[in-house]
Each structure stands twice: as structure tokens, then as C-alpha cells.
Amino acid sequence: QVQLVESGGGLVQAGGSLRLSCAAATGTFSSYAMAWFRQAPGKERELVAAINWSGNTTYSAGSVKGRFTISRDNAKNTISLQMNSLKPEDTAVYYCAAKFGRLAGASLFQYDYWGQGTQVTVSS
């Protein structure tokens, strides 16, 4: 069992920045690939960024590439999502997810554990 707790969401103006964090309660954090998903009202949950077990391979969705950066600290059992140049269309609930195994996946169905989500609202 892995418990994930997100933090760092909030309200920000367009063009601003936020940093999301996710703390994982597990003794085997490096056994998991990690990802950030988001879900806007009326839309499906979508992959934002993913990172493999060691942190040396990352993926970012086209809509956030160059603006968002995912990272992890295996010593602290945490991952982060640095979000810059935020746009109103980035408004969503952001979820941290863990997938057992070293490689990240693109589908939400590949992920075994989920956090409760944190709201990010970008005003225009």
C-alpha cells in the first residue's frame, strides 16, 4: 500500500508559477514510477508528466512541454511538479500517481495508487 499526499495547489494569475509536491508513504519509493495527472471539470483525467524510478527519464505532455517540469527525490520519497507560465486552461485538479515498476506509463489505468488531488486555478 502506498499513500500519496499532494500539496501546493492554489489560485494564481495567468503567467504565474506554482510548485506541486507529492509525498509518498512507502518504504520502497524507488520501486515506483510516478506521474502527475489532471482533470478539469467535464473532461477526462489526462497525463501531465511522468518520471521513471531513478528520475533520469521524464515525459511531459505537449500542452505543458517547456512550462512544467517533473522531478523526484528518492531520499525524501517525494515528487514535484514545477509549473511556470500558467494558463487558464491549466485549471484542474492535479493528482499524483504511483505505478509499480521502473518505467512510467501513459495510461491512468497503469497506475496503482492515487493521491486525493489538489486544486490549481489559473485566473485570466
Tab-separated table of N, CA and C in Angstrom:
chain	number	residue	atom	x	y	z
A	1	GLN	N	0.840	-1.184	0.000
A	1	GLN	CA	0.000	0.000	0.000
A	1	GLN	C	0.883	1.245	0.000
A	2	VAL	N	0.534	2.203	-0.830
A	2	VAL	CA	1.265	3.464	-0.905
A	2	VAL	C	0.280	4.601	-0.711
A	3	GLN	N	0.538	5.426	0.255
A	3	GLN	CA	-0.287	6.618	0.457
A	3	GLN	C	0.413	7.815	-0.152
A	4	LEU	N	-0.345	8.579	-0.936
A	4	LEU	CA	0.198	9.751	-1.622
A	4	LEU	C	-0.559	10.988	-1.167
A	5	VAL	N	0.178	12.025	-0.824
A	5	VAL	CA	-0.448	13.261	-0.356
A	5	VAL	C	0.133	14.431	-1.142
A	6	GLU	N	-0.744	15.113	-1.899
A	6	GLU	CA	-0.319	16.270	-2.691
A	6	GLU	C	-0.449	17.552	-1.871
A	7	SER	N	0.343	18.530	-2.256
A	7	SER	CA	0.257	19.861	-1.658
A	7	SER	C	0.751	20.879	-2.674
A	8	GLY	N	0.428	22.142	-2.431
A	8	GLY	CA	0.968	23.211	-3.253
A	8	GLY	C	0.004	23.833	-4.238
A	9	GLY	N	-1.217	23.315	-4.336
A	9	GLY	CA	-2.176	23.915	-5.242
A	9	GLY	C	-2.645	25.277	-4.743
A	10	GLY	N	-3.407	25.955	-5.588
A	10	GLY	CA	-3.926	27.256	-5.194
A	10	GLY	C	-4.404	28.055	-6.378
A	11	LEU	N	-4.612	29.341	-6.127
A	11	LEU	CA	-5.082	30.280	-7.144
A	11	LEU	C	-3.914	31.157	-7.572
A	12	VAL	N	-3.729	31.284	-8.877
A	12	VAL	CA	-2.628	32.084	-9.405
A	12	VAL	C	-3.097	32.776	-10.678
A	13	GLN	N	-2.524	33.925	-10.960
A	13	GLN	CA	-2.851	34.629	-12.195
A	13	GLN	C	-2.117	34.011	-13.377
A	14	ALA	N	-2.696	34.186	-14.544
A	14	ALA	CA	-2.044	33.705	-15.763
A	14	ALA	C	-0.640	34.279	-15.861
A	15	GLY	N	0.293	33.416	-16.262
A	15	GLY	CA	1.686	33.810	-16.339
A	15	GLY	C	2.471	33.519	-15.076
A	16	GLY	N	1.779	33.179	-14.013
A	16	GLY	CA	2.435	32.907	-12.744
A	16	GLY	C	2.945	31.481	-12.639
A	17	SER	N	3.447	31.150	-11.455
A	17	SER	CA	4.045	29.834	-11.209
A	17	SER	C	3.491	29.207	-9.939
A	18	LEU	N	3.483	27.897	-9.924
A	18	LEU	CA	3.155	27.118	-8.730
A	18	LEU	C	4.051	25.887	-8.727
A	19	ARG	N	4.292	25.372	-7.524
A	19	ARG	CA	5.046	24.130	-7.393
A	19	ARG	C	4.211	23.155	-6.589
A	20	LEU	N	3.882	22.038	-7.201
A	20	LEU	CA	3.148	20.974	-6.514
A	20	LEU	C	4.137	19.954	-5.973
A	21	SER	N	3.797	19.416	-4.823
A	21	SER	CA	4.601	18.353	-4.229
A	21	SER	C	3.723	17.171	-3.893
A	22	CYS	N	4.318	16.005	-3.887
A	22	CYS	CA	3.606	14.775	-3.525
A	22	CYS	C	4.527	13.961	-2.633
A	23	ALA	N	4.047	13.664	-1.441
A	23	ALA	CA	4.810	12.853	-0.503
A	23	ALA	C	4.239	11.440	-0.487
A	24	ALA	N	5.114	10.463	-0.591
A	24	ALA	CA	4.696	9.065	-0.646
A	24	ALA	C	5.070	8.350	0.640
A	25	ALA	N	4.081	7.694	1.242
A	25	ALA	CA	4.334	6.887	2.442
A	25	ALA	C	4.536	5.452	2.005
A	26	THR	N	5.785	5.096	1.829
A	26	THR	CA	6.154	3.741	1.435
A	26	THR	C	7.636	3.554	1.706
A	27	GLY	N	7.991	2.323	1.979
A	27	GLY	CA	9.404	2.053	2.213
A	27	GLY	C	10.149	1.685	0.952
A	28	THR	N	9.433	1.640	-0.181
A	28	THR	CA	10.048	1.202	-1.434
A	28	THR	C	9.749	2.202	-2.548
A	29	PHE	N	9.925	3.460	-2.262
A	29	PHE	CA	9.559	4.506	-3.218
A	29	PHE	C	10.258	4.343	-4.556
A	30	SER	N	11.501	3.941	-4.541
A	30	SER	CA	12.251	3.814	-5.796
A	30	SER	C	11.782	2.630	-6.639
A	31	SER	N	10.844	1.842	-6.133
A	31	SER	CA	10.255	0.756	-6.918
A	31	SER	C	9.122	1.238	-7.813
A	32	TYR	N	8.795	2.515	-7.691
A	32	TYR	CA	7.638	3.064	-8.393
A	32	TYR	C	8.026	4.162	-9.362
A	33	ALA	N	7.474	4.069	-10.563
A	33	ALA	CA	7.448	5.228	-11.451
A	33	ALA	C	6.311	6.123	-10.967
A	34	MET	N	6.442	7.405	-11.230
A	34	MET	CA	5.475	8.370	-10.706
A	34	MET	C	4.969	9.285	-11.818
A	35	ALA	N	3.827	9.878	-11.579
A	35	ALA	CA	3.261	10.766	-12.592
A	35	ALA	C	2.334	11.789	-11.957
A	36	TRP	N	2.107	12.843	-12.700
A	36	TRP	CA	1.073	13.822	-12.387
A	36	TRP	C	0.014	13.753	-13.486
A	37	PHE	N	-1.231	13.644	-13.064
A	37	PHE	CA	-2.377	13.729	-13.956
A	37	PHE	C	-3.192	14.958	-13.554
A	38	ARG	N	-4.080	15.372	-14.424
A	38	ARG	CA	-5.008	16.436	-14.070
A	38	ARG	C	-6.362	16.158	-14.689
A	39	GLN	N	-7.377	16.727	-14.035
A	39	GLN	CA	-8.740	16.569	-14.524
A	39	GLN	C	-9.483	17.876	-14.350
A	40	ALA	N	-9.893	18.428	-15.476
A	40	ALA	CA	-10.697	19.648	-15.475
A	40	ALA	C	-12.171	19.267	-15.468
A	41	PRO	N	-13.049	20.149	-15.014
A	41	PRO	CA	-14.487	19.834	-14.977
A	41	PRO	C	-15.007	19.412	-16.345
A	42	GLY	N	-15.698	18.289	-16.367
A	42	GLY	CA	-16.287	17.817	-17.607
A	42	GLY	C	-15.323	17.155	-18.567
A	43	LYS	N	-14.079	16.999	-18.154
A	43	LYS	CA	-13.069	16.402	-19.031
A	43	LYS	C	-12.495	15.139	-18.404
A	44	GLU	N	-11.865	14.339	-19.235
A	44	GLU	CA	-11.231	13.122	-18.749
A	44	GLU	C	-9.914	13.458	-18.041
A	45	ARG	N	-9.510	12.565	-17.161
A	45	ARG	CA	-8.224	12.727	-16.493
A	45	ARG	C	-7.117	12.488	-17.515
A	46	GLU	N	-6.140	13.379	-17.548
A	46	GLU	CA	-5.083	13.285	-18.546
A	46	GLU	C	-3.703	13.329	-17.907
A	47	LEU	N	-2.772	12.671	-18.558
A	47	LEU	CA	-1.391	12.658	-18.093
A	47	LEU	C	-0.747	14.015	-18.358
A	48	VAL	N	-0.103	14.553	-17.346
A	48	VAL	CA	0.615	15.818	-17.477
A	48	VAL	C	2.114	15.556	-17.627
A	49	ALA	N	2.653	14.776	-16.710
A	49	ALA	CA	4.085	14.482	-16.738
A	49	ALA	C	4.347	13.199	-15.972
A	50	ALA	N	5.407	12.501	-16.351
A	50	ALA	CA	5.754	11.247	-15.700
A	50	ALA	C	7.268	11.144	-15.555
A	51	ILE	N	7.683	10.305	-14.602
A	51	ILE	CA	9.110	10.164	-14.328
A	51	ILE	C	9.401	8.725	-13.937
A	52	ASN	N	10.528	8.200	-14.406
A	52	ASN	CA	10.842	6.812	-14.091
A	52	ASN	C	11.407	6.706	-12.670
A	53	TRP	N	11.765	5.503	-12.280
A	53	TRP	CA	12.130	5.249	-10.889
A	53	TRP	C	13.338	6.047	-10.424
A	54	SER	N	14.275	6.278	-11.314
A	54	SER	CA	15.509	6.951	-10.903
A	54	SER	C	15.469	8.452	-11.122
A	55	GLY	N	14.539	8.904	-11.940
A	55	GLY	CA	14.462	10.327	-12.239
A	55	GLY	C	15.234	10.742	-13.475
A	56	ASN	N	15.868	9.805	-14.147
A	56	ASN	CA	16.682	10.195	-15.307
A	56	ASN	C	15.906	10.182	-16.616
A	57	THR	N	14.654	9.765	-16.563
A	57	THR	CA	13.806	9.795	-17.756
A	57	THR	C	12.472	10.422	-17.372
A	58	THR	N	12.096	11.448	-18.101
A	58	THR	CA	10.831	12.121	-17.843
A	58	THR	C	10.047	12.282	-19.137
A	59	TYR	N	8.752	12.503	-18.968
A	59	TYR	CA	7.850	12.761	-20.096
A	59	TYR	C	6.953	13.920	-19.711
A	60	SER	N	6.706	14.813	-20.651
A	60	SER	CA	5.754	15.895	-20.447
A	60	SER	C	4.791	15.939	-21.620
A	61	ALA	N	3.519	16.135	-21.325
A	61	ALA	CA	2.520	16.251	-22.383
A	61	ALA	C	2.811	17.489	-23.226
A	62	GLY	N	2.402	17.418	-24.472
A	62	GLY	CA	2.674	18.517	-25.387
A	62	GLY	C	2.141	19.855	-24.910
A	63	SER	N	1.003	19.821	-24.213
A	63	SER	CA	0.370	21.059	-23.777
A	63	SER	C	1.149	21.766	-22.666
A	64	VAL	N	2.055	21.064	-22.012
A	64	VAL	CA	2.806	21.667	-20.905
A	64	VAL	C	4.306	21.653	-21.145
A	65	LYS	N	4.724	21.083	-22.240
A	65	LYS	CA	6.157	20.954	-22.530
A	65	LYS	C	6.804	22.344	-22.565
A	66	GLY	N	7.927	22.447	-21.878
A	66	GLY	CA	8.625	23.731	-21.820
A	66	GLY	C	8.133	24.639	-20.709
A	67	ARG	N	7.016	24.283	-20.085
A	67	ARG	CA	6.462	25.096	-18.993
A	67	ARG	C	6.474	24.348	-17.663
A	68	PHE	N	6.226	23.038	-17.695
A	68	PHE	CA	6.154	22.221	-16.488
A	68	PHE	C	7.363	21.289	-16.432
A	69	THR	N	7.868	21.059	-15.232
A	69	THR	CA	8.992	20.156	-15.028
A	69	THR	C	8.694	19.222	-13.859
A	70	ILE	N	8.806	17.928	-14.112
A	70	ILE	CA	8.622	16.934	-13.050
A	70	ILE	C	9.987	16.511	-12.533
A	71	SER	N	10.054	16.266	-11.233
A	71	SER	CA	11.289	15.789	-10.629
A	71	SER	C	10.944	14.911	-9.434
A	72	ARG	N	11.946	14.170	-8.950
A	72	ARG	CA	11.721	13.328	-7.775
A	72	ARG	C	12.962	13.325	-6.909
A	73	ASP	N	12.741	13.054	-5.634
A	73	ASP	CA	13.821	12.914	-4.663
A	73	ASP	C	13.579	11.604	-3.932
A	74	ASN	N	14.299	10.571	-4.306
A	74	ASN	CA	14.065	9.254	-3.713
A	74	ASN	C	14.495	9.198	-2.249
A	75	ALA	N	15.385	10.060	-1.840
A	75	ALA	CA	15.804	10.091	-0.440
A	75	ALA	C	14.697	10.643	0.455
A	76	LYS	N	13.837	11.489	-0.127
A	76	LYS	CA	12.755	12.109	0.650
A	76	LYS	C	11.380	11.552	0.301
A	77	ASN	N	11.332	10.588	-0.612
A	77	ASN	CA	10.053	9.994	-1.037
A	77	ASN	C	9.082	11.055	-1.566
A	78	THR	N	9.586	11.933	-2.399
A	78	THR	CA	8.735	12.994	-2.924
A	78	THR	C	8.912	13.169	-4.426
A	79	ILE	N	7.868	13.661	-5.067
A	79	ILE	CA	7.986	14.169	-6.419
A	79	ILE	C	7.430	15.584	-6.438
A	80	SER	N	7.831	16.329	-7.430
A	80	SER	CA	7.381	17.707	-7.561
A	80	SER	C	6.990	17.989	-9.002
A	81	LEU	N	6.169	19.003	-9.164
A	81	LEU	CA	5.815	19.499	-10.494
A	81	LEU	C	5.954	21.015	-10.444
A	82	GLN	N	6.983	21.517	-11.089
A	82	GLN	CA	7.171	22.954	-11.188
A	82	GLN	C	6.403	23.447	-12.402
A	83	MET	N	5.456	24.348	-12.158
A	83	MET	CA	4.586	24.837	-13.225
A	83	MET	C	4.827	26.331	-13.432
A	84	ASN	N	5.329	26.672	-14.593
A	84	ASN	CA	5.603	28.063	-14.938
A	84	ASN	C	4.718	28.505	-16.093
A	85	SER	N	4.632	29.800	-16.284
A	85	SER	CA	3.843	30.366	-17.382
A	85	SER	C	2.449	29.748	-17.438
A	86	LEU	N	1.793	29.708	-16.302
A	86	LEU	CA	0.488	29.059	-16.209
A	86	LEU	C	-0.560	29.777	-17.046
A	87	LYS	N	-1.469	28.979	-17.588
A	87	LYS	CA	-2.545	29.472	-18.430
A	87	LYS	C	-3.887	29.088	-17.817
A	88	PRO	N	-4.949	29.820	-18.130
A	88	PRO	CA	-6.269	29.450	-17.595
A	88	PRO	C	-6.651	28.009	-17.932
A	89	GLU	N	-6.214	27.509	-19.068
A	89	GLU	CA	-6.545	26.130	-19.437
A	89	GLU	C	-5.792	25.093	-18.608
A	90	ASP	N	-4.872	25.520	-17.769
A	90	ASP	CA	-4.213	24.605	-16.831
A	90	ASP	C	-5.055	24.374	-15.570
A	91	THR	N	-6.148	25.094	-15.451
A	91	THR	CA	-7.019	24.934	-14.292
A	91	THR	C	-7.582	23.519	-14.238
A	92	ALA	N	-7.372	22.852	-13.106
A	92	ALA	CA	-7.798	21.461	-12.954
A	92	ALA	C	-7.456	20.996	-11.542
A	93	VAL	N	-7.960	19.818	-11.209
A	93	VAL	CA	-7.468	19.118	-10.032
A	93	VAL	C	-6.277	18.273	-10.483
A	94	TYR	N	-5.167	18.407	-9.782
A	94	TYR	CA	-3.941	17.690	-10.133
A	94	TYR	C	-3.749	16.526	-9.171
A	95	TYR	N	-3.479	15.358	-9.746
A	95	TYR	CA	-3.330	14.137	-8.969
A	95	TYR	C	-1.925	13.571	-9.134
A	96	CYS	N	-1.372	13.112	-8.039
A	96	CYS	CA	-0.127	12.362	-8.027
A	96	CYS	C	-0.479	10.874	-8.129
A	97	ALA	N	0.302	10.108	-8.890
A	97	ALA	CA	0.013	8.694	-9.068
A	97	ALA	C	1.303	7.886	-9.066
A	98	ALA	N	1.205	6.656	-8.568
A	98	ALA	CA	2.350	5.758	-8.490
A	98	ALA	C	2.061	4.473	-9.244
A	99	LYS	N	3.031	4.038	-10.010
A	99	LYS	CA	2.935	2.808	-10.802
A	99	LYS	C	4.065	1.885	-10.388
A	100	PHE	N	3.737	0.694	-9.932
A	100	PHE	CA	4.784	-0.237	-9.539
A	100	PHE	C	5.598	-0.620	-10.769
A	101	GLY	N	6.909	-0.534	-10.636
A	101	GLY	CA	7.778	-0.812	-11.770
A	101	GLY	C	8.616	0.399	-12.098
A	102	ARG	N	9.672	0.195	-12.805
A	102	ARG	CA	10.655	1.247	-13.025
A	102	ARG	C	10.262	2.225	-14.113
A	103	LEU	N	9.426	1.791	-15.056
A	103	LEU	CA	9.095	2.647	-16.180
A	103	LEU	C	7.717	3.258	-16.007
A	104	ALA	N	7.597	4.524	-16.357
A	104	ALA	CA	6.303	5.196	-16.275
A	104	ALA	C	5.404	4.753	-17.427
A	105	GLY	N	4.111	4.953	-17.269
A	105	GLY	CA	3.154	4.624	-18.308
A	105	GLY	C	2.344	5.839	-18.701
A	106	ALA	N	1.668	5.739	-19.844
A	106	ALA	CA	0.890	6.864	-20.346
A	106	ALA	C	-0.571	6.815	-19.931
A	107	SER	N	-1.051	5.633	-19.588
A	107	SER	CA	-2.461	5.476	-19.275
A	107	SER	C	-2.697	5.514	-17.769
A	108	LEU	N	-3.775	6.178	-17.377
A	108	LEU	CA	-4.094	6.238	-15.944
A	108	LEU	C	-4.373	4.851	-15.387
A	109	PHE	N	-4.774	3.918	-16.247
A	109	PHE	CA	-5.101	2.568	-15.785
A	109	PHE	C	-3.860	1.770	-15.412
A	110	GLN	N	-2.695	2.273	-15.754
A	110	GLN	CA	-1.447	1.608	-15.395
A	110	GLN	C	-0.984	1.970	-13.988
A	111	TYR	N	-1.615	2.928	-13.363
A	111	TYR	CA	-1.166	3.425	-12.071
A	111	TYR	C	-1.939	2.782	-10.944
A	112	ASP	N	-1.216	2.418	-9.909
A	112	ASP	CA	-1.763	1.601	-8.839
A	112	ASP	C	-2.294	2.407	-7.654
A	113	TYR	N	-1.694	3.564	-7.415
A	113	TYR	CA	-2.072	4.358	-6.253
A	113	TYR	C	-2.238	5.818	-6.670
A	114	TRP	N	-3.169	6.483	-6.002
A	114	TRP	CA	-3.502	7.867	-6.327
A	114	TRP	C	-3.607	8.705	-5.060
A	115	GLY	N	-3.222	9.969	-5.198
A	115	GLY	CA	-3.475	10.912	-4.130
A	115	GLY	C	-4.890	11.450	-4.223
A	116	GLN	N	-5.234	12.319	-3.286
A	116	GLN	CA	-6.594	12.855	-3.224
A	116	GLN	C	-6.802	14.029	-4.164
A	117	GLY	N	-5.714	14.574	-4.686
A	117	GLY	CA	-5.801	15.680	-5.632
A	117	GLY	C	-5.651	17.030	-4.960
A	118	THR	N	-5.149	17.979	-5.726
A	118	THR	CA	-5.024	19.355	-5.255
A	118	THR	C	-5.492	20.288	-6.378
A	119	GLN	N	-6.284	21.283	-6.002
A	119	GLN	CA	-6.876	22.180	-6.994
A	119	GLN	C	-5.876	23.249	-7.421
A	120	VAL	N	-5.771	23.428	-8.722
A	120	VAL	CA	-4.996	24.533	-9.303
A	120	VAL	C	-5.957	25.366	-10.135
A	121	THR	N	-6.043	26.640	-9.827
A	121	THR	CA	-6.914	27.548	-10.553
A	121	THR	C	-6.083	28.705	-11.087
A	122	VAL	N	-6.153	28.916	-12.396
A	122	VAL	CA	-5.405	29.993	-13.039
A	122	VAL	C	-6.398	31.011	-13.575
A	123	SER	N	-6.310	32.215	-13.071
A	123	SER	CA	-7.236	33.261	-13.491
A	123	SER	C	-6.635	34.062	-14.651
A	124	SER	N	-7.513	34.533	-15.510
A	124	SER	CA	-7.046	35.302	-16.686
A	124	SER	C	-6.944	36.787	-16.385
